[in-house]
CSV table of C-alpha atoms in Angstrom, one decimal:
chain,number,residue,atom,x,y,z
A,12,MET,CA,126.8,95.3,118.6
A,13,SER,CA,128.6,94.7,115.3
A,14,GLN,CA,128.9,96.0,111.8
A,15,THR,CA,129.7,93.7,108.8
A,16,LYS,CA,130.3,94.8,105.2
A,17,VAL,CA,128.2,92.6,102.9
A,18,HIS,CA,128.6,92.1,99.1
A,19,ILE,CA,125.4,90.8,97.5
A,20,ALA,CA,125.5,89.1,94.0
A,21,ASN,CA,122.7,90.7,92.0
A,22,SER,CA,121.1,89.1,89.0
A,23,ALA,CA,119.5,92.4,88.2
A,24,GLY,CA,122.8,94.3,87.9
A,25,PRO,CA,126.1,95.1,89.8
A,26,ALA,CA,127.0,93.5,93.1
A,27,ILE,CA,125.5,95.5,95.9
A,28,VAL,CA,127.6,96.6,98.8
A,29,GLY,CA,126.1,97.3,102.2
A,30,ILE,CA,126.5,97.3,106.0
A,31,LEU,CA,124.7,94.8,108.2
A,32,GLN,CA,124.5,96.2,111.7
A,33,ARG,CA,123.6,93.6,114.4
A,34,ALA,CA,122.4,94.6,117.8
A,35,ARG,CA,123.2,91.2,119.3
A,36,PRO,CA,125.8,89.4,117.1
A,37,GLN,CA,126.0,86.4,119.4
A,38,GLU,CA,122.4,85.5,118.7
A,39,PRO,CA,121.1,83.8,115.5
A,40,THR,CA,119.5,86.0,112.9
A,41,ALA,CA,116.9,83.5,111.6
A,42,GLY,CA,113.4,84.9,112.2
A,43,ARG,CA,114.8,88.3,113.5
A,44,PRO,CA,113.2,91.5,112.2
A,45,LEU,CA,115.3,93.7,110.1
A,46,VAL,CA,115.2,97.5,109.1
A,47,LEU,CA,116.3,98.5,105.7
A,48,ILE,CA,117.6,102.2,105.2
A,49,VAL,CA,117.8,103.4,101.6
A,50,HIS,CA,119.7,106.7,100.9
A,51,GLY,CA,118.9,109.6,98.5
A,52,VAL,CA,120.3,110.7,95.1
A,53,LEU,CA,124.0,110.7,94.6
A,54,ALA,CA,124.7,109.8,98.1
A,55,HIS,CA,125.8,106.7,100.1
A,56,LYS,CA,124.9,104.2,102.9
A,57,ASP,CA,126.5,106.4,105.6
A,58,GLN,CA,125.1,109.7,104.4
A,59,LEU,CA,123.5,112.3,106.7
A,60,TYR,CA,121.6,110.7,109.6
A,61,HIS,CA,121.7,107.0,108.3
A,62,LYS,CA,124.6,105.7,110.5
A,63,ARG,CA,123.2,107.4,113.7
A,64,LEU,CA,119.7,106.0,113.0
A,65,ALA,CA,121.2,102.4,112.6
A,66,ASN,CA,123.0,102.9,116.0
A,67,GLU,CA,119.8,104.1,117.7
A,68,LEU,CA,117.8,101.2,116.2
A,69,ALA,CA,120.4,98.8,117.7
A,70,THR,CA,120.9,100.4,121.1
A,71,GLU,CA,117.4,101.6,121.9
A,72,ARG,CA,115.3,98.9,120.3
A,73,GLY,CA,117.7,95.9,119.9
A,74,MET,CA,117.0,95.9,116.1
A,75,ASP,CA,119.3,94.8,113.3
A,76,SER,CA,119.5,97.0,110.2
A,77,PHE,CA,121.0,97.0,106.7
A,78,ARG,CA,122.0,100.1,104.7
A,79,TYR,CA,123.6,99.9,101.3
A,80,ASP,CA,124.8,101.9,98.4
A,81,MET,CA,122.5,102.2,95.4
A,82,ARG,CA,124.0,101.4,92.0
A,83,GLY,CA,126.2,104.0,90.2
A,84,GLN,CA,125.8,106.8,92.8
A,85,GLY,CA,129.2,107.2,94.1
A,86,GLY,CA,129.3,104.6,96.9
A,87,GLU,CA,130.8,101.2,96.7
A,88,THR,CA,128.1,99.7,94.5
A,89,GLU,CA,129.2,100.2,90.9
A,90,GLY,CA,126.9,100.3,87.8
A,91,PHE,CA,125.1,102.7,85.7
A,92,TRP,CA,122.8,105.4,87.0
A,93,GLU,CA,120.3,107.7,85.4
A,94,GLN,CA,117.9,110.1,87.0
A,95,GLY,CA,114.8,108.2,86.0
A,96,ASN,CA,116.0,104.6,86.4
A,97,PHE,CA,113.8,103.9,89.6
A,98,ASP,CA,112.9,100.5,88.3
A,99,ASP,CA,116.5,99.4,88.4
A,100,ASP,CA,116.8,100.6,91.9
A,101,ALA,CA,113.6,98.8,92.9
A,102,ASP,CA,115.0,95.6,91.3
A,103,ASP,CA,118.1,95.9,93.3
A,104,LEU,CA,116.1,96.4,96.5
A,105,GLU,CA,114.3,93.2,95.7
A,106,SER,CA,117.6,91.4,95.3
A,107,VAL,CA,118.8,92.8,98.7
A,108,ILE,CA,115.7,91.5,100.5
A,109,ALA,CA,115.9,88.1,98.8
A,110,TYR,CA,119.6,87.7,99.8
A,111,LEU,CA,119.1,88.8,103.5
A,112,SER,CA,116.1,86.5,103.8
A,113,SER,CA,117.7,83.4,102.2
A,114,THR,CA,121.2,83.9,103.7
A,115,TYR,CA,120.4,85.2,107.2
A,116,GLY,CA,116.7,84.2,107.7
A,117,TYR,CA,115.6,87.9,108.3
A,118,HIS,CA,112.1,89.1,107.6
A,119,VAL,CA,111.9,92.9,106.8
A,120,HIS,CA,110.1,94.8,109.5
A,121,THR,CA,110.6,98.4,108.3
A,122,LEU,CA,111.6,100.2,105.1
A,123,ILE,CA,113.0,103.7,105.5
A,124,GLY,CA,113.8,105.8,102.4
A,125,HIS,CA,115.3,109.2,102.1
A,126,SER,CA,114.3,111.3,99.1
A,127,ARG,CA,115.1,109.1,96.1
A,128,GLY,CA,115.1,106.2,98.5
A,129,SER,CA,111.5,107.0,99.3
A,130,ILE,CA,110.5,106.8,95.7
A,131,VAL,CA,112.4,103.5,95.4
A,132,THR,CA,110.9,101.9,98.5
A,133,GLY,CA,107.5,103.1,97.7
A,134,LEU,CA,107.8,101.6,94.1
A,135,PHE,CA,109.0,98.4,95.5
A,136,LEU,CA,106.2,98.1,98.0
A,137,SER,CA,103.5,98.9,95.3
A,138,THR,CA,104.8,96.9,92.4
A,139,ARG,CA,107.0,94.0,93.6
A,140,ALA,CA,105.8,90.7,95.2
A,141,HIS,CA,107.0,90.6,98.8
A,142,ARG,CA,106.2,89.2,102.2
A,143,PRO,CA,104.2,91.5,104.4
A,144,ILE,CA,106.3,94.4,105.8
A,145,ARG,CA,104.8,96.2,108.8
A,146,PHE,CA,106.2,99.8,108.4
A,147,TRP,CA,107.3,102.3,105.8
A,148,ILE,CA,109.1,105.6,106.7
A,149,ASN,CA,109.2,108.3,104.0
A,150,VAL,CA,111.8,111.0,104.8
A,151,SER,CA,111.9,114.1,102.5
A,152,GLY,CA,110.2,112.1,99.7
A,153,ARG,CA,109.1,113.7,96.5
A,154,TYR,CA,105.5,113.2,95.2
A,155,ASP,CA,104.7,115.7,92.4
A,156,HIS,CA,107.6,115.2,89.9
A,157,ALA,CA,106.2,117.6,87.4
A,158,ASN,CA,107.1,120.5,89.6
A,159,TYR,CA,110.7,119.5,89.3
A,160,LEU,CA,111.0,121.1,85.9
A,161,GLN,CA,109.8,124.5,87.3
A,162,SER,CA,113.1,124.8,89.3
A,163,TYR,CA,115.4,123.1,86.9
A,164,THR,CA,118.5,125.2,86.3
A,165,HIS,CA,120.5,123.2,83.6
A,166,VAL,CA,118.5,124.1,80.4
A,167,ALA,CA,121.3,126.4,79.1
A,168,ALA,CA,123.8,123.5,79.4
A,169,PHE,CA,121.5,121.3,77.5
A,170,ALA,CA,121.0,123.9,74.7
A,171,LYS,CA,124.8,124.4,74.4
A,172,ASP,CA,126.2,120.8,75.0
A,173,GLY,CA,123.3,118.5,74.8
A,174,HIS,CA,124.0,117.5,78.4
A,175,PHE,CA,124.9,118.7,81.9
A,176,ASP,CA,127.7,117.2,83.9
A,177,TRP,CA,126.7,117.1,87.6
A,178,ASN,CA,129.7,117.2,89.9
A,179,VAL,CA,128.9,116.0,93.5
A,180,MET,CA,130.9,115.1,96.5
A,181,VAL,CA,130.0,111.6,97.6
A,182,ALA,CA,131.7,109.7,100.5
A,183,GLY,CA,134.7,112.1,100.4
A,184,LYS,CA,135.3,112.0,96.6
A,185,MET,CA,134.2,114.1,93.7
A,186,ILE,CA,132.1,112.2,91.2
A,187,THR,CA,130.5,113.3,87.9
A,188,ARG,CA,127.3,112.0,86.6
A,189,ARG,CA,126.0,113.1,83.1
A,190,LEU,CA,122.4,114.3,82.8
A,191,THR,CA,120.7,114.4,79.5
A,192,PRO,CA,117.3,116.0,78.4
A,193,LYS,CA,115.9,112.4,78.3
A,194,SER,CA,117.0,111.5,81.7
A,195,VAL,CA,115.5,114.7,83.2
A,196,THR,CA,112.3,114.2,81.3
A,197,ASP,CA,112.0,110.6,82.4
A,198,PHE,CA,112.4,111.9,86.0
A,199,ALA,CA,109.9,114.7,85.6
A,200,GLU,CA,107.2,112.4,83.9
A,201,TRP,CA,107.6,109.6,86.6
A,202,ASP,CA,104.2,108.3,87.4
A,203,ASN,CA,103.9,107.4,91.0
A,204,SER,CA,100.1,106.8,91.0
A,205,TYR,CA,101.0,103.3,92.2
A,206,LEU,CA,100.9,104.8,95.7
A,207,ILE,CA,97.1,105.3,95.1
A,208,LYS,CA,96.4,102.1,93.2
A,209,SER,CA,98.6,99.4,94.8
A,210,PHE,CA,100.4,100.5,97.8
A,211,PRO,CA,99.9,98.1,100.7
A,212,GLN,CA,96.6,98.8,102.4
A,213,GLU,CA,97.4,97.5,106.0
A,214,MET,CA,100.9,99.1,106.3
A,215,ASP,CA,101.4,101.8,108.9
A,216,CYS,CA,103.4,104.7,107.6
A,217,LEU,CA,105.3,107.8,108.7
A,218,THR,CA,106.2,110.8,106.6
A,219,MET,CA,108.8,113.3,107.9
A,220,HIS,CA,109.5,116.5,106.1
A,221,GLY,CA,111.5,119.6,106.8
A,222,GLU,CA,109.4,122.7,106.6
A,223,ALA,CA,112.4,124.7,105.0
A,224,ASP,CA,113.1,122.0,102.4
A,225,THR,CA,114.0,123.8,99.1
A,226,VAL,CA,114.8,120.7,97.2
A,227,VAL,CA,111.5,118.8,97.7
A,228,PRO,CA,109.0,121.4,99.0
A,229,VAL,CA,107.0,120.5,102.1
A,230,GLU,CA,103.8,120.2,100.0
A,231,ALA,CA,105.1,116.8,99.1
A,232,GLY,CA,104.6,115.7,102.7
A,233,TRP,CA,101.0,116.8,102.6
A,234,SER,CA,100.5,115.0,99.3
A,235,HIS,CA,101.7,111.7,100.8
A,236,HIS,CA,99.5,112.3,103.8
A,237,LYS,CA,96.4,112.8,101.7
A,238,ILE,CA,97.0,109.7,99.6
A,239,LEU,CA,98.2,107.3,102.3
A,240,SER,CA,95.4,108.3,104.8
A,241,GLN,CA,92.8,106.8,102.4
A,242,ARG,CA,93.9,103.3,103.4
A,243,THR,CA,93.2,101.0,106.3
A,244,GLY,CA,96.7,101.4,107.6
A,245,SER,CA,97.6,104.6,109.5
A,246,HIS,CA,99.6,107.5,108.2
A,247,THR,CA,101.4,110.0,110.4
A,248,LEU,CA,102.8,113.2,109.0
A,249,LYS,CA,105.5,115.1,111.0
A,250,ILE,CA,106.6,118.5,109.6
A,251,VAL,CA,109.8,119.7,111.3
A,252,PRO,CA,110.1,123.6,111.6
A,253,GLY,CA,113.4,124.9,110.2
A,254,ALA,CA,114.6,121.6,108.8
A,255,GLY,CA,115.8,121.4,105.2
A,256,HIS,CA,116.1,118.4,102.8
A,257,ASN,CA,119.2,117.0,104.3
A,258,TRP,CA,118.3,118.0,107.8
A,259,VAL,CA,120.9,119.3,110.3
A,260,ARG,CA,123.7,117.8,112.2
A,261,PRO,CA,123.9,116.1,114.7
A,262,PHE,CA,120.6,114.9,113.2
A,263,ASP,CA,118.4,114.9,116.3
A,264,GLU,CA,115.7,115.0,113.6
A,265,PRO,CA,114.7,113.0,111.8
A,266,VAL,CA,116.2,110.3,114.0
A,267,ASN,CA,114.2,111.3,117.2
A,268,GLY,CA,110.9,111.5,115.2
A,269,ILE,CA,111.5,108.0,113.7
A,270,MET,CA,112.3,106.4,117.0
A,271,GLU,CA,109.4,108.0,118.8
A,272,TRP,CA,107.0,107.0,116.0
A,273,LEU,CA,108.3,103.4,116.1
A,274,GLY,CA,107.9,103.3,119.9
A,275,LYS,CA,104.2,104.2,119.5
A,276,VAL,CA,103.2,101.8,116.7
A,277,ASP,CA,105.5,99.0,117.7
A,278,PRO,CA,106.3,98.8,121.4
A,279,MET,CA,109.8,97.9,122.6
A,280,PRO,CA,110.7,94.4,121.3
A,281,ALA,CA,111.8,91.7,123.7
A,282,GLY,CA,115.3,92.4,124.9
A,283,GLY,CA,115.1,96.2,124.7
A,284,ARG,CA,118.4,98.2,124.9
A,285,VAL,CA,121.8,96.8,124.3
A,286,SER,CA,125.3,98.2,125.0
A,287,LYS,CA,126.7,100.7,122.5
A,288,LEU,CA,129.9,100.0,120.4
């Protein structure tokens, strides 16, 4: 197994930095399936369970994966970030997939998104042209954005300063991102009805949500289930008791739930397990 840092030139914005994890680096990549893992807000490619999940995919299923830093969120990908700029993130995802396909010959097998990454991957699948992708995994994803304002705590800062400076520790360093009333409104008014109107009909999907999630309440998982169960493709909802928005180290969940679900909907690919790093 190997890990390689990749820099992707991006016509839609800044160069994108990610990690390509290969289960069998001695074998050609052309035609191989690939899993893409997309992180949450103000986070990075190795946040939370992402690295463990990539390792499990490689060792238990012999699958390659790519995880990358979204623009302007504190990782290695630079650029400008605003709370409601989901279209920019979806454009970047499109660039990532095009590069991995043209350079390595991969075809995307599964998209996995955590929180904001769930919104971005769902938007991409619903509104961007792409080759068929078999599976979508939505972890801690938000559905009803309007409820966001009910718990918003920075109104006083907006009244006083016209903005709020959000200080967050990302990848071991403190970063500051400025929120404005417009950016918050854009986020709260985000229309994700594309999940109803144009999400792929045949794709099999998994939603995993922590029952104790206080950032995106568990009702969002049920909303996804209701909508995505109307299609031809299957939708599985797994609510995990006691789990919060960012889950709990050592991240047995959501990793075990994802691996178990993939094992059911997509039996072990040829080659199976490989040696660990």
